[in-house]
Coordinates of C-alpha atoms and ligand atoms in Angstrom, one line a residue:
M1 CA -31.1 16.1 50.1
T2 CA -27.6 15.3 49.0
S3 CA -24.7 17.7 49.2
S4 CA -22.3 15.6 47.1
K5 CA -20.5 17.4 44.3
M6 CA -21.8 16.7 40.8
T7 CA -19.2 14.7 38.9
G8 CA -20.2 14.9 35.2
P9 CA -17.6 15.0 32.5
K10 CA -15.0 17.7 32.7
K11 CA -15.5 20.6 30.3
L12 CA -13.0 22.0 27.9
F13 CA -13.3 25.4 26.2
I14 CA -10.9 26.0 23.3
K15 CA -10.4 29.4 21.6
T16 CA -8.6 29.2 18.2
Y17 CA -6.7 32.1 16.7
G18 CA -4.7 32.3 13.5
C19 CA -4.7 30.0 10.5
Q20 CA -6.8 27.0 9.4
M21 CA -4.1 24.6 10.7
N22 CA -4.9 25.8 14.2
V23 CA -8.6 25.0 13.6
Y24 CA -7.6 21.5 12.6
D25 CA -5.2 21.2 15.6
S26 CA -7.9 22.4 18.0
E27 CA -10.1 19.5 16.8
R28 CA -7.2 17.1 17.4
M29 CA -6.5 18.5 20.9
S30 CA -10.2 18.3 21.8
E31 CA -10.2 14.6 20.8
A32 CA -7.0 13.9 22.7
L33 CA -8.4 15.4 25.8
G34 CA -11.7 13.5 25.2
G35 CA -9.7 10.5 26.3
Q36 CA -9.1 12.2 29.7
G37 CA -12.9 12.6 30.1
Y38 CA -13.3 16.1 28.7
V39 CA -16.2 17.3 26.6
E40 CA -16.2 20.6 24.7
T41 CA -18.3 23.5 25.9
D42 CA -18.8 26.9 24.3
R43 CA -19.2 28.6 27.7
Q44 CA -16.0 29.7 29.3
E45 CA -17.6 30.0 32.7
D46 CA -18.5 26.3 32.7
A47 CA -15.0 25.2 31.7
D48 CA -12.6 23.0 33.8
M49 CA -9.9 23.7 31.3
I50 CA -9.5 26.7 29.0
L51 CA -7.1 26.2 26.1
L52 CA -6.0 29.1 23.9
N53 CA -4.6 27.9 20.5
T54 CA -2.6 30.9 19.6
C55 CA -1.0 32.7 16.6
H56 CA 2.3 34.4 16.5
I57 CA 2.2 35.8 12.9
R58 CA 1.8 39.5 13.7
E59 CA 2.5 41.5 16.9
K60 CA -1.2 42.3 17.3
A61 CA -2.1 38.6 17.3
V62 CA 0.3 38.0 20.2
E63 CA -1.0 41.0 22.2
K64 CA -4.5 39.7 21.9
V65 CA -3.4 36.4 23.5
Y66 CA -1.9 38.2 26.6
S67 CA -5.0 40.4 27.0
D68 CA -7.3 37.4 26.7
L69 CA -5.2 35.6 29.3
G70 CA -5.6 38.5 31.7
R71 CA -9.3 38.4 31.3
L72 CA -9.4 34.7 32.3
R73 CA -8.4 35.6 35.9
K74 CA -12.0 36.2 36.9
F75 CA -12.9 32.5 36.0
K76 CA -9.9 31.2 38.0
D77 CA -10.9 33.4 41.0
V78 CA -14.3 31.7 41.2
K79 CA -13.0 28.2 40.2
P80 CA -9.4 27.7 41.5
D81 CA -9.3 24.2 40.0
L82 CA -9.7 25.7 36.5
K83 CA -6.7 24.8 34.3
I84 CA -5.5 27.3 31.7
G85 CA -3.4 26.2 28.8
V86 CA -1.6 28.0 25.9
A87 CA -1.0 26.0 22.7
G88 CA -0.1 27.0 19.2
C89 CA 2.6 29.3 17.8
V90 CA 2.9 31.7 20.7
A91 CA 3.4 28.7 23.0
Q92 CA 6.2 27.6 20.7
A93 CA 7.8 31.0 20.4
E94 CA 7.6 32.1 24.0
G95 CA 7.6 28.8 25.9
G96 CA 8.1 29.2 29.7
E97 CA 8.1 33.0 29.3
I98 CA 4.3 32.9 29.1
M99 CA 4.1 31.4 32.6
R100 CA 6.4 34.1 33.9
R101 CA 4.4 36.9 32.3
Q102 CA 1.1 35.4 33.2
P103 CA 1.4 33.0 36.3
L104 CA -2.2 31.8 36.0
V105 CA -1.1 29.7 33.0
D106 CA -0.8 26.0 34.0
L107 CA 0.2 24.5 30.7
V108 CA 2.2 25.5 27.6
V109 CA 2.3 23.2 24.6
G110 CA 3.9 23.8 21.2
P111 CA 2.3 22.5 17.9
Q112 CA 4.6 19.5 17.6
S113 CA 3.8 18.1 21.1
Y114 CA 0.0 17.9 21.1
H115 CA 0.0 14.2 21.4
R116 CA 1.6 14.7 24.9
L117 CA -1.4 16.8 26.1
P118 CA -3.1 14.0 28.1
E119 CA 0.1 13.4 30.2
M120 CA 0.5 17.2 30.6
E121 CA -3.1 17.6 31.7
A122 CA -2.6 14.9 34.3
Q123 CA 0.5 16.8 35.6
T124 CA -1.6 20.0 36.0
Q125 CA -4.2 17.9 38.0
K126 CA -1.3 17.2 40.5
G127 CA -0.9 21.0 40.8
Q128 CA 2.2 21.1 38.7
K129 CA 3.0 23.3 35.7
A130 CA 3.4 21.5 32.4
L131 CA 5.6 22.8 29.5
D132 CA 6.5 21.1 26.3
T133 CA 7.8 22.9 23.2
D134 CA 10.0 20.1 21.8
F135 CA 10.2 19.1 18.1
P136 CA 10.0 15.3 18.9
E137 CA 11.0 12.5 16.5
E138 CA 7.7 10.6 16.8
D139 CA 4.7 11.3 14.5
K140 CA 2.3 13.2 16.6
F141 CA -0.6 12.4 14.2
E142 CA -0.2 8.7 14.9
H143 CA -0.7 9.4 18.5
L144 CA -3.6 11.7 17.9
K145 CA -5.8 9.4 15.9
A146 CA -8.2 8.2 18.6
R147 CA -11.1 9.9 16.9
P148 CA -14.7 9.3 18.0
K149 CA -17.0 8.3 15.1
A150 CA -19.2 11.4 15.5
K151 CA -20.9 13.0 12.6
R152 CA -19.1 15.9 11.0
A153 CA -20.0 19.0 9.1
P154 CA -19.8 18.6 5.2
S155 CA -16.5 20.5 4.9
A156 CA -13.3 19.5 6.8
F157 CA -9.6 20.3 7.0
L158 CA -7.0 17.7 6.9
T159 CA -3.3 18.5 7.6
V160 CA -1.0 16.8 5.1
Q161 CA 2.2 18.8 5.5
E162 CA 3.5 21.0 8.3
G163 CA 6.4 23.4 8.7
C164 CA 8.3 25.7 6.3
D165 CA 11.9 25.7 4.9
K166 CA 11.5 29.0 3.0
F167 CA 12.5 31.5 5.6
C168 CA 10.9 34.6 4.2
A169 CA 12.6 37.5 6.0
F170 CA 9.5 38.7 7.8
C171 CA 8.0 35.4 8.9
V172 CA 8.0 33.4 12.2
V173 CA 6.4 30.2 10.8
P174 CA 9.7 28.3 10.1
Y175 CA 10.6 28.9 13.8
T176 CA 7.2 28.1 15.3
R177 CA 6.2 25.1 13.1
G178 CA 9.7 23.8 12.3
A179 CA 11.0 22.2 9.2
E180 CA 8.8 20.8 6.4
V181 CA 7.3 17.4 7.2
S182 CA 4.8 15.5 5.1
R183 CA 2.5 12.8 6.4
P184 CA 2.5 9.4 4.6
V185 CA -0.1 8.9 1.9
D186 CA -1.8 5.9 3.5
R187 CA -2.5 7.7 6.8
I188 CA -4.0 10.7 4.9
L189 CA -6.2 8.3 2.8
T190 CA -7.4 6.5 6.0
E191 CA -8.3 9.8 7.6
A192 CA -10.0 11.0 4.5
R193 CA -12.2 7.9 4.2
D194 CA -13.0 8.2 7.9
L195 CA -14.1 11.8 7.4
V196 CA -16.3 10.8 4.4
E197 CA -18.0 8.1 6.5
R198 CA -18.9 10.7 9.0
G199 CA -20.6 13.0 6.4
V200 CA -17.7 15.0 5.0
R201 CA -18.0 15.8 1.3
E202 CA -15.2 18.4 0.9
I203 CA -11.7 18.2 2.2
T204 CA -9.3 21.1 2.3
L205 CA -5.7 19.7 2.5
L206 CA -3.6 21.9 4.8
G207 CA 0.0 22.7 5.0
Q208 CA 2.1 25.8 5.6
N209 CA 3.6 25.0 2.2
V210 CA 1.1 22.4 1.1
N211 CA 2.3 22.2 -2.5
A212 CA 5.8 21.2 -1.3
Y213 CA 4.1 18.0 -0.1
H214 CA 6.5 15.0 -0.5
G215 CA 5.0 12.2 1.5
A216 CA 5.8 8.5 1.2
G217 CA 3.4 6.6 -1.0
P218 CA 2.1 3.1 0.0
D219 CA 4.9 1.5 -1.9
G220 CA 7.5 3.9 -0.4
S221 CA 7.7 6.1 -3.5
D222 CA 7.8 9.8 -3.2
Y223 CA 4.4 11.4 -3.8
T224 CA 3.7 15.0 -5.0
L225 CA 0.6 16.9 -3.9
A226 CA -0.9 16.2 -7.3
K227 CA -0.4 12.5 -6.9
L228 CA -2.0 12.6 -3.5
I229 CA -5.0 14.5 -5.0
W230 CA -5.5 11.9 -7.6
D231 CA -5.6 9.2 -4.9
L232 CA -8.2 11.2 -3.0
D233 CA -10.1 11.7 -6.2
K234 CA -10.8 7.9 -6.1
V235 CA -12.4 8.1 -2.6
D236 CA -16.1 7.4 -3.1
G237 CA -18.4 9.9 -1.5
L238 CA -15.7 12.6 -1.4
E239 CA -16.9 15.3 -3.8
R240 CA -14.6 18.2 -3.5
I241 CA -10.9 18.7 -2.9
R242 CA -9.1 22.0 -2.1
F243 CA -5.6 22.8 -0.7
T244 CA -3.9 25.7 1.0
T245 CA -1.5 27.4 1.4
S246 CA 0.8 27.2 -1.7
H247 CA 4.1 28.8 -2.5
P248 CA 4.6 29.9 -6.1
N249 CA 8.0 28.1 -6.3
D250 CA 6.3 24.7 -5.5
M251 CA 3.6 24.9 -8.1
T252 CA 4.6 21.8 -10.1
D253 CA 3.5 21.0 -13.6
D254 CA 1.4 18.0 -12.5
L255 CA -0.4 20.2 -10.0
I256 CA -1.2 22.8 -12.6
E257 CA -2.4 20.1 -14.9
A258 CA -4.6 18.6 -12.2
H259 CA -6.5 21.9 -12.0
G260 CA -7.6 21.3 -15.6
T261 CA -8.3 17.6 -15.4
C262 CA -9.3 16.6 -11.9
A263 CA -13.1 17.3 -11.6
K264 CA -13.0 17.1 -7.8
L265 CA -10.3 19.7 -7.5
M266 CA -12.1 23.0 -7.1
P267 CA -11.4 26.1 -9.2
Y268 CA -9.9 28.2 -6.5
L269 CA -6.3 28.8 -5.6
H270 CA -4.7 30.7 -2.8
L271 CA -1.2 31.6 -4.0
P272 CA 0.4 34.4 -1.9
V273 CA 3.0 36.7 -3.6
Q274 CA 3.4 39.3 -0.8
S275 CA 4.7 42.1 -3.1
G276 CA 4.8 43.1 -6.8
S277 CA 8.2 44.7 -6.5
D278 CA 11.2 42.6 -7.4
R279 CA 13.5 44.7 -5.2
I280 CA 11.2 44.0 -2.2
L281 CA 10.6 40.3 -3.1
K282 CA 14.4 39.9 -3.1
R283 CA 14.7 41.5 0.3
M284 CA 11.8 39.3 1.5
N285 CA 13.8 36.3 0.4
R286 CA 10.9 35.1 -1.7
S287 CA 13.1 33.6 -4.5
H288 CA 10.6 34.4 -7.2
T289 CA 9.9 37.6 -9.2
A290 CA 6.7 39.4 -10.0
E291 CA 7.1 38.3 -13.6
S292 CA 7.6 34.6 -12.8
Y293 CA 4.5 34.8 -10.6
L294 CA 2.4 36.3 -13.3
R295 CA 3.6 33.8 -15.9
L296 CA 2.7 31.0 -13.5
I297 CA -0.8 32.4 -13.1
E298 CA -1.1 32.5 -16.9
R299 CA -0.3 28.8 -17.0
I300 CA -2.8 28.0 -14.2
R301 CA -5.5 29.9 -16.1
E302 CA -4.7 28.1 -19.3
A303 CA -5.3 24.8 -17.4
R304 CA -8.5 26.1 -15.7
P305 CA -9.8 29.3 -17.2
D306 CA -12.4 30.0 -14.6
I307 CA -10.1 29.6 -11.6
V308 CA -10.6 32.2 -8.9
M309 CA -7.2 33.4 -7.6
S310 CA -6.5 34.5 -4.0
G311 CA -3.4 36.0 -2.5
D312 CA -1.6 37.5 0.5
F313 CA 0.2 40.9 0.6
I314 CA 2.4 42.7 3.0
V315 CA 2.6 46.5 2.7
G316 CA 5.1 48.7 4.4
F317 CA 7.9 46.0 4.4
P318 CA 11.1 47.7 5.5
E319 CA 12.4 50.1 2.9
E320 CA 9.3 49.8 0.6
T321 CA 9.1 53.0 -1.5
E322 CA 6.0 54.4 -3.1
E323 CA 7.4 53.0 -6.4
D324 CA 7.6 49.5 -4.9
F325 CA 4.1 49.8 -3.7
Q326 CA 2.9 50.9 -7.1
A327 CA 4.4 47.7 -8.5
T328 CA 2.2 45.8 -6.1
M329 CA -0.9 47.7 -7.2
D330 CA 0.1 47.0 -10.8
L331 CA 0.4 43.3 -10.1
V332 CA -3.0 43.2 -8.4
E333 CA -4.5 45.1 -11.3
E334 CA -3.2 42.4 -13.6
V335 CA -4.2 39.3 -11.6
K336 CA -7.6 40.5 -10.4
Y337 CA -8.0 38.4 -7.3
G338 CA -11.3 37.0 -6.3
Y339 CA -10.1 37.2 -2.7
A340 CA -6.9 38.7 -1.2
Y341 CA -5.6 39.3 2.3
S342 CA -3.4 42.3 2.9
F343 CA -1.5 43.1 6.1
K344 CA 0.6 45.9 7.3
Y345 CA 4.2 44.7 8.0
S346 CA 4.6 43.7 11.6
T347 CA 8.2 43.4 13.1
R348 CA 8.7 39.9 14.4
P349 CA 11.7 39.6 16.8
G350 CA 14.3 37.0 15.6
T351 CA 13.4 37.3 11.9
P352 CA 16.0 38.8 9.5
A353 CA 13.8 41.8 8.6
A354 CA 13.4 42.8 12.2
E355 CA 16.8 44.6 12.1
R356 CA 15.8 46.9 9.1
P357 CA 14.5 50.5 9.0
L358 CA 10.7 50.7 9.1
V359 CA 8.5 52.6 6.6
D360 CA 6.7 55.6 8.1
A361 CA 3.5 54.2 9.8
A362 CA 1.1 56.8 8.2
A363 CA 2.5 55.9 4.7
A364 CA 2.0 52.2 5.4
D365 CA -1.6 52.8 6.6
D366 CA -2.3 54.8 3.5
R367 CA -0.9 52.1 1.2
L368 CA -2.9 49.4 3.0
Q369 CA -6.1 51.3 2.4
R370 CA -5.4 51.9 -1.3
L371 CA -4.5 48.2 -1.8
Q372 CA -7.6 47.0 0.1
G373 CA -9.7 49.4 -2.0
L374 CA -8.4 47.9 -5.2
I375 CA -8.8 44.3 -4.0
T376 CA -12.4 44.9 -2.9
H377 CA -13.1 46.4 -6.3
H378 CA -12.0 43.3 -8.1
Q379 CA -13.6 41.0 -5.6
R380 CA -17.0 42.7 -6.2
A381 CA -16.5 42.6 -10.0
I382 CA -15.8 38.8 -9.9
Q383 CA -18.8 38.2 -7.7
D384 CA -21.0 40.3 -10.0
A385 CA -19.7 38.3 -13.0
M386 CA -21.1 35.1 -11.4
V387 CA -24.7 36.4 -11.9
G388 CA -26.3 34.2 -14.6
R389 CA -23.8 31.4 -14.2
T390 CA -24.6 27.9 -12.9
V391 CA -22.2 26.7 -10.2
G392 CA -22.1 23.7 -7.9
V393 CA -22.9 24.5 -4.3
L394 CA -22.2 22.4 -1.3
F395 CA -24.9 23.1 1.3
E396 CA -23.6 23.5 4.8
K397 CA -26.3 24.9 7.0
P398 CA -29.7 26.7 7.2
G399 CA -29.4 30.4 6.5
R400 CA -30.4 33.3 8.9
M401 CA -33.7 33.7 7.1
D402 CA -36.6 31.3 7.3
G403 CA -36.5 28.6 4.6
Q404 CA -33.0 29.6 3.5
M405 CA -30.0 27.3 3.0
V406 CA -26.4 28.4 2.6
G407 CA -23.3 26.8 1.2
K408 CA -20.1 27.4 -0.7
S409 CA -19.8 27.5 -4.5
D410 CA -17.1 25.7 -6.4
H411 CA -15.2 29.1 -6.4
L412 CA -15.6 29.4 -2.6
H413 CA -18.3 32.1 -2.8
A414 CA -20.9 32.0 0.0
V415 CA -24.3 31.2 -1.7
H416 CA -27.8 31.2 -0.3
V417 CA -31.0 29.9 -1.8
K418 CA -34.6 30.2 -0.6
D419 CA -35.3 26.5 -0.9
C420 CA -35.4 23.9 1.9
S421 CA -35.1 21.0 -0.5
A422 CA -31.4 21.4 -0.5
A423 CA -30.1 19.1 2.2
I424 CA -26.9 19.7 4.3
G425 CA -24.0 17.8 2.6
E426 CA -25.5 17.9 -0.8
V427 CA -23.8 19.4 -3.8
R428 CA -26.4 20.9 -6.2
P429 CA -26.3 23.0 -9.3
V430 CA -27.4 26.6 -8.5
R431 CA -28.0 29.5 -10.9
I432 CA -26.7 32.7 -9.4
V433 CA -29.3 35.5 -9.6
S434 CA -27.7 38.3 -7.7
A435 CA -24.5 39.3 -5.9
G436 CA -24.3 41.1 -2.5
T437 CA -21.3 42.3 -0.6
N438 CA -20.5 39.1 1.1
S439 CA -22.6 36.4 -0.6
L440 CA -24.4 35.4 -3.8
A441 CA -28.1 34.6 -4.1
G442 CA -29.1 31.7 -6.3
E443 CA -31.9 29.3 -7.3
L444 CA -31.6 25.6 -7.2
I445 CA -31.8 23.9 -10.6
L446 CA -34.0 21.0 -10.2
Ligands
LIG1 N1 2.6 29.6 4.5 C1 1.7 30.6 4.1 C2 1.1 31.5 5.2 C3 2.0 32.3 6.0 S1 1.2 33.4 7.1 C4 2.4 31.4 3.0 O1 3.5 31.2 2.6 O2 1.8 32.3 2.4 C5 0.0 34.2 6.2 C6 0.3 35.5 5.7 O3 0.6 36.4 6.8 C7 1.5 35.6 4.8 O4 1.2 35.2 3.5 C8 1.8 37.0 4.9 O5 1.1 37.8 4.0 C9 1.4 37.4 6.3 N2 2.5 37.7 7.2 C10 3.4 36.8 7.6 N3 4.3 37.4 8.4 C11 4.0 38.7 8.5 C12 4.5 39.9 9.2 N4 5.6 39.8 9.9 N5 3.9 41.0 9.0 C13 2.7 41.1 8.3 N6 2.2 40.1 7.7 C14 2.8 38.9 7.8
LIG2 FE1 6.3 32.2 6.1 FE2 7.3 32.4 3.7 FE3 7.1 30.0 4.9 FE4 5.0 31.3 4.0 S1 6.7 30.5 2.7 S2 5.2 30.2 6.0 S3 5.4 33.4 4.4 S4 8.4 31.7 5.6
LIG3 FE1 -0.3 31.9 13.1 FE2 1.2 29.8 13.5 FE3 -0.8 29.7 11.7 S1 1.9 31.9 13.5 S2 -0.8 31.8 11.0 S3 -1.0 30.0 13.9 S4 1.2 28.7 11.6

């Protein structure tokens, strides 16, 4: 009998909150800590390190982080060596305050410092606390590229731009992610080719303002997002390109045109507007009007008539009247979104809107319900209209039912077929036969 302690690889549990960029960042952090001997686990109780990759966008998102942190105490009680880290936008916004409020936290790392994680982890192993919320000069992605050649799921995210210079009056992102920075084209292409080699067929380019992309081309020239998309279009084996999130003011002519001419660019566009009232848009510091947004969508639909539009809305922004809200409903009625995300305004300390008088909470709740009702109505109508059409579907995994395969259509609808001949990673034409609440049913066209 041996009583020696098992010394397998250390286990890392990551919980990701917030936007797709956090999903991408969690993958990078996992790879960075892989170099320190960590492997990922999906069981918190087994973990030697628990990392919360957090979101600061609304008050509720932040509360969730603190309540989740409190619940981690029981793991640390049974395993005192367990390291607990906080990454993401709450880490950036609150910094050392997190450790004061929740002393069981060992490590706090902001989004621009992830490449420093290995050193920081080593520091925690010496029993010290580690904190880094700098905006360093060096390119963190260059230091995060030690990627194992493991096989990947068919759809992947790739960050090409980070940060925001827009300063909408309600938003924390310019403070948590910093100024707009674009990655150079050659590094993005190398990463894309690597993803394709590992089985990826669809890449979603990410940025807080992805269409403000202005990376340096291989010859040093300034690239637009459209130019980058055309370079990616030439990557053999890559079948689909998407990008998110865009700002209406950065929707350049070449990007609109690409939606009509680039076959790999999928007919789906997330283009948040936030409100349909010019008075509110002005107070939000959005620097576009409802009319200019609608005209822009007209042009996009001219380029790609079957494009499915998606958007974000805030209701109950300070001083929003019923009339302002009606303007939002009118805009939604006109655009008819295939998807849209609507949120009740949440006061974020330090943002300009935080000083302004709030709308009555019950009125804001009521508006949110009405808006979501209208959005759901359009969403269903657009799904229903897919019945009878043939669309491309990228198959991603087996479905819940026996013999079922599920994937995403060109328009980003979830589609399932009762046919095992569709392999994971294949794009196949599918005729849609019926529409449900959350997905479409189809038949493979052989
Ligand atoms: N860069 C993107 C995403 C920003 S965050 C963009 O410009 O759209 C995603 C969404 O969260 C925003 O579009 C907005 O609708 C919502 N949001 C941001 N701050 C908010 C706040 N303080 N209260 C409520 N919703 C907010
Ligand atoms: Fe926030 Fe506005 Fe920037 Fe989007 S564009 S990240 S909403 S400040
Ligand atoms: Fe949240 Fe930060 Fe993304 S605040 S939405 S995780 S950029």
